[in-house]
Coordinates of C-alpha atoms in Angstrom, one line a residue:
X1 CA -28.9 -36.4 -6.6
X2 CA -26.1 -33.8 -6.7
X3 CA -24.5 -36.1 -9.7
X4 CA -28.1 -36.0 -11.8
X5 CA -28.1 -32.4 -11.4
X6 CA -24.2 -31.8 -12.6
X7 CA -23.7 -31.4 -16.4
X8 CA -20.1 -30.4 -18.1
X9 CA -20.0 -27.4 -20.6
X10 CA -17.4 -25.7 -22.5
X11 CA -17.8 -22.2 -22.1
X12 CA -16.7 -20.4 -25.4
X13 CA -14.9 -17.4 -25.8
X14 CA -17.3 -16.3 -27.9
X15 CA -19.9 -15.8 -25.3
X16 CA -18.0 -13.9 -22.7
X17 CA -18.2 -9.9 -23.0
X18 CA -14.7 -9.1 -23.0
X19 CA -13.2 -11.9 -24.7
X20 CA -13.3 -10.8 -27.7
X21 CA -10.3 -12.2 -30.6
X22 CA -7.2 -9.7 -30.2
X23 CA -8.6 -6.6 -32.8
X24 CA -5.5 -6.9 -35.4
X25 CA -3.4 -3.6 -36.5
X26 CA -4.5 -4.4 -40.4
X27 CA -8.1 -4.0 -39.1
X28 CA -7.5 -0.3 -37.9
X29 CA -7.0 2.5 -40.0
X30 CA -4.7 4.6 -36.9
X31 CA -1.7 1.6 -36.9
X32 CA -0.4 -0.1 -34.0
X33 CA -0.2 2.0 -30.8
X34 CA 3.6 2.9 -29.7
X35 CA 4.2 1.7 -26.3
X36 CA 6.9 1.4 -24.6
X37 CA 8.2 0.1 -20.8
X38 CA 10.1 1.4 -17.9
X39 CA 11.4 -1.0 -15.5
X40 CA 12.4 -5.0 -15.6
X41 CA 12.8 -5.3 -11.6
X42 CA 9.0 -6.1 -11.2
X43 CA 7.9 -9.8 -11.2
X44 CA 5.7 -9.5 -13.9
X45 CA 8.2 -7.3 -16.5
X46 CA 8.2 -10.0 -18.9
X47 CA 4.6 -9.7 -19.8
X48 CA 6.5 -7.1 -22.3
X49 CA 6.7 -10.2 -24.9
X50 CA 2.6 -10.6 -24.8
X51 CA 3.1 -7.2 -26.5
X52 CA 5.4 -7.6 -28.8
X53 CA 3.7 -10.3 -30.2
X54 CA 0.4 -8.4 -30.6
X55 CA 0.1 -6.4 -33.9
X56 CA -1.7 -3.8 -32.4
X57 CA 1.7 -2.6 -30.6
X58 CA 4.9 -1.3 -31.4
X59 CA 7.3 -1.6 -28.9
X60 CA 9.6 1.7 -29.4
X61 CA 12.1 1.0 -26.7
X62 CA 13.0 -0.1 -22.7
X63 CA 14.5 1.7 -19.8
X64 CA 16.0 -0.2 -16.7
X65 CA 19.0 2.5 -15.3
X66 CA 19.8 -0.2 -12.9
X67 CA 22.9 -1.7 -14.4
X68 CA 22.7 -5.0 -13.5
X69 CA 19.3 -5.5 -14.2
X70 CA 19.9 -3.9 -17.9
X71 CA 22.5 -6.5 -18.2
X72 CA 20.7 -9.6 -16.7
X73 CA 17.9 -8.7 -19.0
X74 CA 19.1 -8.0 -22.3
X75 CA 19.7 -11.8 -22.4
X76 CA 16.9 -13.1 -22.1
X77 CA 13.9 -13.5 -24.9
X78 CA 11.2 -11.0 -23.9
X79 CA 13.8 -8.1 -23.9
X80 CA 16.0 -9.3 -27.1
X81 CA 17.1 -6.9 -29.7
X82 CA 14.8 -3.7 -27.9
X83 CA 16.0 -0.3 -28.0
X84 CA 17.3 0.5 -24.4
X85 CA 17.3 3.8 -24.0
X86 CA 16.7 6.8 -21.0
X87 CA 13.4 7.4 -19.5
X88 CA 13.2 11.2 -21.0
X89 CA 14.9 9.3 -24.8
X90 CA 11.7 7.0 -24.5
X91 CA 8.8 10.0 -23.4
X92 CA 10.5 11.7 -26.3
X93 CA 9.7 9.5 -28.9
X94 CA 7.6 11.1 -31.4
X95 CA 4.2 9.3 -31.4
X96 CA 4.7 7.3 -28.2
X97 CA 1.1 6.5 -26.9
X98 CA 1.8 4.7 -23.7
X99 CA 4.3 3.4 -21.1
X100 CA 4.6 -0.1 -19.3
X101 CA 5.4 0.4 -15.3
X102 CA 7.2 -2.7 -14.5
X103 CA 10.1 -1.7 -12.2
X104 CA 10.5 -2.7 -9.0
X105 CA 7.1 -1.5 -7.0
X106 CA 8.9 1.2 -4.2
X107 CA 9.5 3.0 -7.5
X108 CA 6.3 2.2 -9.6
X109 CA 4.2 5.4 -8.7
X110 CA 7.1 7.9 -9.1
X111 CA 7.9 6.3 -12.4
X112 CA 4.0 6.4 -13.4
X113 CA 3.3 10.0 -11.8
X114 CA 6.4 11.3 -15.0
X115 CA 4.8 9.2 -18.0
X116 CA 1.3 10.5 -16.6
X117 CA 2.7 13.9 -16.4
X118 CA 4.1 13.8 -19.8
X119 CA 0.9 12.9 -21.5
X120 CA 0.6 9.1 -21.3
X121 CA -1.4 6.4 -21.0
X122 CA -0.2 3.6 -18.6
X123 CA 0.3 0.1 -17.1
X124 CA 0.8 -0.2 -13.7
X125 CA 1.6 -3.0 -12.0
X126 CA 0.6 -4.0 -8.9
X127 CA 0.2 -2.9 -6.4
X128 CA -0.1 0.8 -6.4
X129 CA 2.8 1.7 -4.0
X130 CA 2.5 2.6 -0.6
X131 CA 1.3 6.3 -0.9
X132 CA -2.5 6.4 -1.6
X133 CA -1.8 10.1 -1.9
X134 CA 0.4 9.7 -5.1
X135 CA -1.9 7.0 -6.2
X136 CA -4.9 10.2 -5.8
X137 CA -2.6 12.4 -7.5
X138 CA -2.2 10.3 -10.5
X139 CA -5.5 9.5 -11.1
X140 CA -6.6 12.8 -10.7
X141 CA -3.5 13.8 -13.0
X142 CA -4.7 11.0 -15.8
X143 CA -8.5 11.9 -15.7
X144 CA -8.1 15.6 -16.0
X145 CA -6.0 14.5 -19.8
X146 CA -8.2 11.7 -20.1
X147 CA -5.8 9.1 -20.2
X148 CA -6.1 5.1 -19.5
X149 CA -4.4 3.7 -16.0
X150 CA -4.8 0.2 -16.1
X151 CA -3.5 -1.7 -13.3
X152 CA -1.5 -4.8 -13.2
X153 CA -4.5 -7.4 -11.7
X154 CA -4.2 -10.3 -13.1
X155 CA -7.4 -12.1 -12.8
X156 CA -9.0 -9.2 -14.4
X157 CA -9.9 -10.7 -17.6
X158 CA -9.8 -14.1 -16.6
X159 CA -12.8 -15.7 -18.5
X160 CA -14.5 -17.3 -15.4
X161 CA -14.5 -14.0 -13.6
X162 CA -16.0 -12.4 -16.8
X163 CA -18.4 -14.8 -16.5
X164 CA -19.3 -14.0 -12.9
X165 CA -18.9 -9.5 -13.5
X166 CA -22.0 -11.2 -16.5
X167 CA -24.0 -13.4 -14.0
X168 CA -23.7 -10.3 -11.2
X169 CA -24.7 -7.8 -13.8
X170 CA -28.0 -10.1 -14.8
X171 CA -28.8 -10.6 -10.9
X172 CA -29.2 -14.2 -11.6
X173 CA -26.8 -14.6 -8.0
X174 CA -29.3 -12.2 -6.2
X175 CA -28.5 -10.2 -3.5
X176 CA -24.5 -11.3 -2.7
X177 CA -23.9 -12.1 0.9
X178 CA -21.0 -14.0 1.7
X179 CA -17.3 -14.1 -0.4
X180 CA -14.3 -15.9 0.3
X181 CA -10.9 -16.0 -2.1
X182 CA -7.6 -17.3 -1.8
X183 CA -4.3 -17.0 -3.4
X184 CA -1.6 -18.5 -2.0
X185 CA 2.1 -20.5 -2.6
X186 CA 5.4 -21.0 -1.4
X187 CA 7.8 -18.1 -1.6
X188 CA 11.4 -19.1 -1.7
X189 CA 14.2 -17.7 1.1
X190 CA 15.8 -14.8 -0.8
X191 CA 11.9 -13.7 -2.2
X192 CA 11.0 -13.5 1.1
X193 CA 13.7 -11.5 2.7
X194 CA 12.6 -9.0 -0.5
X195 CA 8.9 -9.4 0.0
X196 CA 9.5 -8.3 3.7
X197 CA 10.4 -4.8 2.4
X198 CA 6.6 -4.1 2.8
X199 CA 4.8 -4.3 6.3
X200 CA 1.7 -5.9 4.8
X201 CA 3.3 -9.1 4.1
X202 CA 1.7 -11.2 1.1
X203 CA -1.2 -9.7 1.2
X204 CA 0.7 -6.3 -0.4
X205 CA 2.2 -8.8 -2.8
X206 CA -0.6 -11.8 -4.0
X207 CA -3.5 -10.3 -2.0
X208 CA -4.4 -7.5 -4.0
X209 CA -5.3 -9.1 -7.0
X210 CA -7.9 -11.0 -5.4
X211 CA -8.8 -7.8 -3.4
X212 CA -9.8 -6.3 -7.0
X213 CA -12.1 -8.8 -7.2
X214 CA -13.9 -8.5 -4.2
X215 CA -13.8 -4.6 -4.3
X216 CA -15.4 -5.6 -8.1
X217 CA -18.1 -7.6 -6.6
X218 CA -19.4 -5.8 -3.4
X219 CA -17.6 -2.5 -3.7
X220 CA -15.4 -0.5 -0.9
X221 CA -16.0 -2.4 2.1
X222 CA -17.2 -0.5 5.4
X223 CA -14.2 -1.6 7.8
X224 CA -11.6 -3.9 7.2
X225 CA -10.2 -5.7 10.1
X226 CA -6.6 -7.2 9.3
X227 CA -5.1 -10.4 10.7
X228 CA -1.6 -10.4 10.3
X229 CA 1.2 -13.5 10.8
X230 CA 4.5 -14.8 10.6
X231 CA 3.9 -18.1 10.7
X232 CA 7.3 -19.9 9.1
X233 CA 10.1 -20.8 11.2
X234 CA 12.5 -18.6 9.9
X235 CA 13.5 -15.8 11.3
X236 CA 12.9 -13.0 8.6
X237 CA 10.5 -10.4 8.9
X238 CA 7.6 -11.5 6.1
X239 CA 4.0 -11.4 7.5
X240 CA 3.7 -14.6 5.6
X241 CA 0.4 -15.4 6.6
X242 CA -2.4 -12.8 6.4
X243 CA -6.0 -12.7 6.5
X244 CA -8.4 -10.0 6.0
X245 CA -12.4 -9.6 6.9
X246 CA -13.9 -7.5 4.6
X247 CA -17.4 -5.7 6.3
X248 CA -20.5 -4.5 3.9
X249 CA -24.0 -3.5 5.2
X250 CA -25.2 -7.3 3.9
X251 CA -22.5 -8.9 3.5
X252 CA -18.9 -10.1 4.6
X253 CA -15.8 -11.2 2.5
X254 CA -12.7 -13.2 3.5
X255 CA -9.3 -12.9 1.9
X256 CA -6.2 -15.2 2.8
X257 CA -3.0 -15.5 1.3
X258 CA 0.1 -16.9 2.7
X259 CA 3.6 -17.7 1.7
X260 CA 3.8 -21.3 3.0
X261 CA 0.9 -23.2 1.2
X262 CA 2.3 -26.1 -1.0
X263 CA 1.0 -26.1 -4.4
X264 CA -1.3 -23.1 -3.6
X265 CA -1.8 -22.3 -7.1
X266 CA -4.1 -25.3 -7.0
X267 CA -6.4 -23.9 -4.5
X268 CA -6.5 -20.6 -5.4
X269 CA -10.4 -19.9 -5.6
X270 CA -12.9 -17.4 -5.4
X271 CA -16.6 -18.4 -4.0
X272 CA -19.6 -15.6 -4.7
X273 CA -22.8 -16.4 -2.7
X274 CA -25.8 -14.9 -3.4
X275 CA -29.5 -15.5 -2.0
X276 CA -30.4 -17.0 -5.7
X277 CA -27.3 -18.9 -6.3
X278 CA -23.2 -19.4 -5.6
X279 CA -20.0 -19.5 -7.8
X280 CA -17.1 -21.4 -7.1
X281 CA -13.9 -20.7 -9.5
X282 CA -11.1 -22.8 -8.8
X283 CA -8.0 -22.8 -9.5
X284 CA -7.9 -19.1 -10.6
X285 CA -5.0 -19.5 -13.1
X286 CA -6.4 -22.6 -14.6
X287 CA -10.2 -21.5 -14.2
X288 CA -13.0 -24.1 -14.0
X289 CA -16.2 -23.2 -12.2
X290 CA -18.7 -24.8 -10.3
X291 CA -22.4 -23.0 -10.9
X292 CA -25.6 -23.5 -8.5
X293 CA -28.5 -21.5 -9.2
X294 CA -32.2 -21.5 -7.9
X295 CA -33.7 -20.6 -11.0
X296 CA -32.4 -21.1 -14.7
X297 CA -30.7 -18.1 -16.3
X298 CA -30.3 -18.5 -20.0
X299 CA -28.1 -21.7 -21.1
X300 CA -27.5 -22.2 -17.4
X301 CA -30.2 -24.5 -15.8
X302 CA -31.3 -24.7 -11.8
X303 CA -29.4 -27.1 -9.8
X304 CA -25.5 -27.1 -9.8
X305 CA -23.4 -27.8 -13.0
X306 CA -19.5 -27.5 -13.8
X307 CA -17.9 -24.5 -16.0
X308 CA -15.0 -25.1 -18.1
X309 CA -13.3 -22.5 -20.0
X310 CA -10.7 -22.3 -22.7
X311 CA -7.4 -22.2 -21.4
X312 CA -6.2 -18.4 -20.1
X313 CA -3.1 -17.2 -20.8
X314 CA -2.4 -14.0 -18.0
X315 CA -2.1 -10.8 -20.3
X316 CA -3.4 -11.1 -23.4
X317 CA -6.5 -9.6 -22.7
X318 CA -5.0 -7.0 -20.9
X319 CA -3.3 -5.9 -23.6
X320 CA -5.9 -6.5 -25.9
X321 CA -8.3 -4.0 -23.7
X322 CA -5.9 -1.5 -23.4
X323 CA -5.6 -1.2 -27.5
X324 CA -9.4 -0.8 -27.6
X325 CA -9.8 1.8 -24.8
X326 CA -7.1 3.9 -26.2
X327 CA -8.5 3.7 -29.8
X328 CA -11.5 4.9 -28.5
X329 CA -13.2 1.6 -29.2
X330 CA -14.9 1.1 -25.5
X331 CA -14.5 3.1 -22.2
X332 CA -12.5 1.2 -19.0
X333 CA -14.2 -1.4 -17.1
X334 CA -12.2 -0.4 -14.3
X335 CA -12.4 3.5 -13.6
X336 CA -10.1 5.8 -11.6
X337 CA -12.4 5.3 -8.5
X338 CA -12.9 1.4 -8.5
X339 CA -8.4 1.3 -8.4
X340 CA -8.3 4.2 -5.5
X341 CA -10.8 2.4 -3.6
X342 CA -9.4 -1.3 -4.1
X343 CA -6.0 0.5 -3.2
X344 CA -7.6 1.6 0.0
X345 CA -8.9 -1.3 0.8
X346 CA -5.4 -3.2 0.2
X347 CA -4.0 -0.3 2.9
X348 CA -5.9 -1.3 5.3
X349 CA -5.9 -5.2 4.7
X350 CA -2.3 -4.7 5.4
X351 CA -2.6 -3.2 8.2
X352 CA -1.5 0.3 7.0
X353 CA -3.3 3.7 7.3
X354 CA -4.3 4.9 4.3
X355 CA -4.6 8.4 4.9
X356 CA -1.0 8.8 6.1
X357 CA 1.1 11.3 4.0

């Protein structure tokens, strides 16, 4: 009688903690928040144009002191008609609240540990380098001023996973025992010779965003045991096909993601099981849910029912966060602790020892 049981619902912005309308410059008295970004090299530079389009920014200025990167990128829409300028000409602009990381990520914690350093908020993206020392440092460095690092995790504000941080937070899941996720796709020939850079493989690259989400649900894990591959028939040196089991007192987690999965952006998922009820989101980028529960919990009823959601655009809310936290509006949902241990945690998925110098 699954079919009797299963009901469709829209699940409205509106009702999600989190997902609240962008807050607009006009509506605050201090005026929009002068950001600006270092790096284009990451993957996920261009994000730059979510916040120039938001009122609550102004974008002061880029630096990229690679050449041919500057070049390749001043072309192209989400870099058009910015100031380019040096990384000491943009930490020197008078009024400059915080600083995009975007370069290329061997460089991302040295170019975060200066703009920390210099007073500033920041956006990392992921992941956080290969150093969990440096990682340490800057957090330590950022808390003692008080300032906002916000890493680069993309499913963070995703509205089915504010849904589920909701539902875990009521209890209505009960006592979680059992998680899986996966994020997967096909990674071209020349990304992979550059993803193989990194020993862990994908699971430095994709896995960590889905690591923050099972380090969000069930905390630092006791032991993590890696399972690490190079399954393709080519003969580069990308771990291209990793799994990682995740240990807790009560519970075990499972995260996969490989290189070689065609149209893995369909099947990315994440399932939370809990001794009063499971949650299935999948695809992650597109999210619809699947909800069972053994009791009703507000508008949700007993049985199993689908979970839609309107559609998510990666960024937004990330930006829109960021504006509230540094106006003082709310504190971070993600503290220094939760990134160092999720960086940990990624460490060792990878088959890396975290403690090394």
């Amino acid at each position: 009688m699954l079919s009797a049981l299963t009901a469709r619902r829209t699940f409205l912005t509106t009702a999600a903690a989190g997902l609240c309308a962008v807050t607009t410059a006009a509506s605050s008295s201090q005026g929009p928040i002068r950001i600006g970004q270092i790096g284009v090299g990451h993957a996920h530079a261009s994000k730059l144009s979510v916040y120039r389009n938001n009122p609550d920014y102004e974008v002061v200025g880029i630096v990229e002191p690679d050449e041919q990167l500057r070049r390749a990128a001043q072309t192209r829409d989400p870099y058009r008609d910015l100031n380019w300028m040096t990384r000491e000409q943009l930490l020197n602009t008078p009024g400059l609240q915080a600083v995009l990381v975007e370069t290329q990520v061997r460089d991302l914690l040295d170019q975060a540990a200066v703009c920390v350093a210099a007073g500033k908020h920041v956006h990392i993206d992921k992941p956080a380098g290969q150093s969990l020392s440096q990682f340490a440092a800057i957090l330590q460095a950022a808390e003692q001023q008080k300032l906002l690092v916000q890493m680069g995790y993309m499913y963070r504000y995703n509205p089915g996973i504010v849904l589920l941080r909701q539902l875990l937070r009521d209890g209505c899941l009960g006592q979680i025992f059992e998680v899986h996720t996966v994020m997967s796709k096909v990674v071209d020939a020349a990304d992979r010779v550059a993803l193989s850079e990194f020993r862990g493989g994908m699971m430095f690259e994709l896995g960590c965003h889905i690591l923050d989400l099972v380090v969000g649900i069930l905390g630092e894990p006791a032991a993590v045991t890696p399972y690490i591959r190079h399954s393709a028939p080519l003969s580069d040196n990308l771990n291209d096909n990793m799994l990682a089991v995740l240990q807790y007192a009560q519970a075990t987690a499972t995260v996969r993601t490989t290189a070689l999965e065609v149209d893995g952006f369909r099947r990315r998922h994440l399932t939370v099981c809990g001794t009063a009820g499971t949650f299935h989101l999948q695809p992650l980028d597109n999210p619809a849910a699947v909800l069972t529960l053994a009791a009703a919990h507000g508008n949700f009823k007993a049985g199993t029912e689908d979970v839609s959601f309107p559609r998510y655009v990666r960024y937004v809310d990330d930006a829109a966060d960021m504006a509230r936290i540094i106006r003082g509006e709310k504190t971070t949902d993600f503290p220094y602790a939760h990134d160092l241990a999720v960086q940990r945690t990624l460490l060792q998925a990878c088959g890396e020892n975290p403690h090394r110098p």
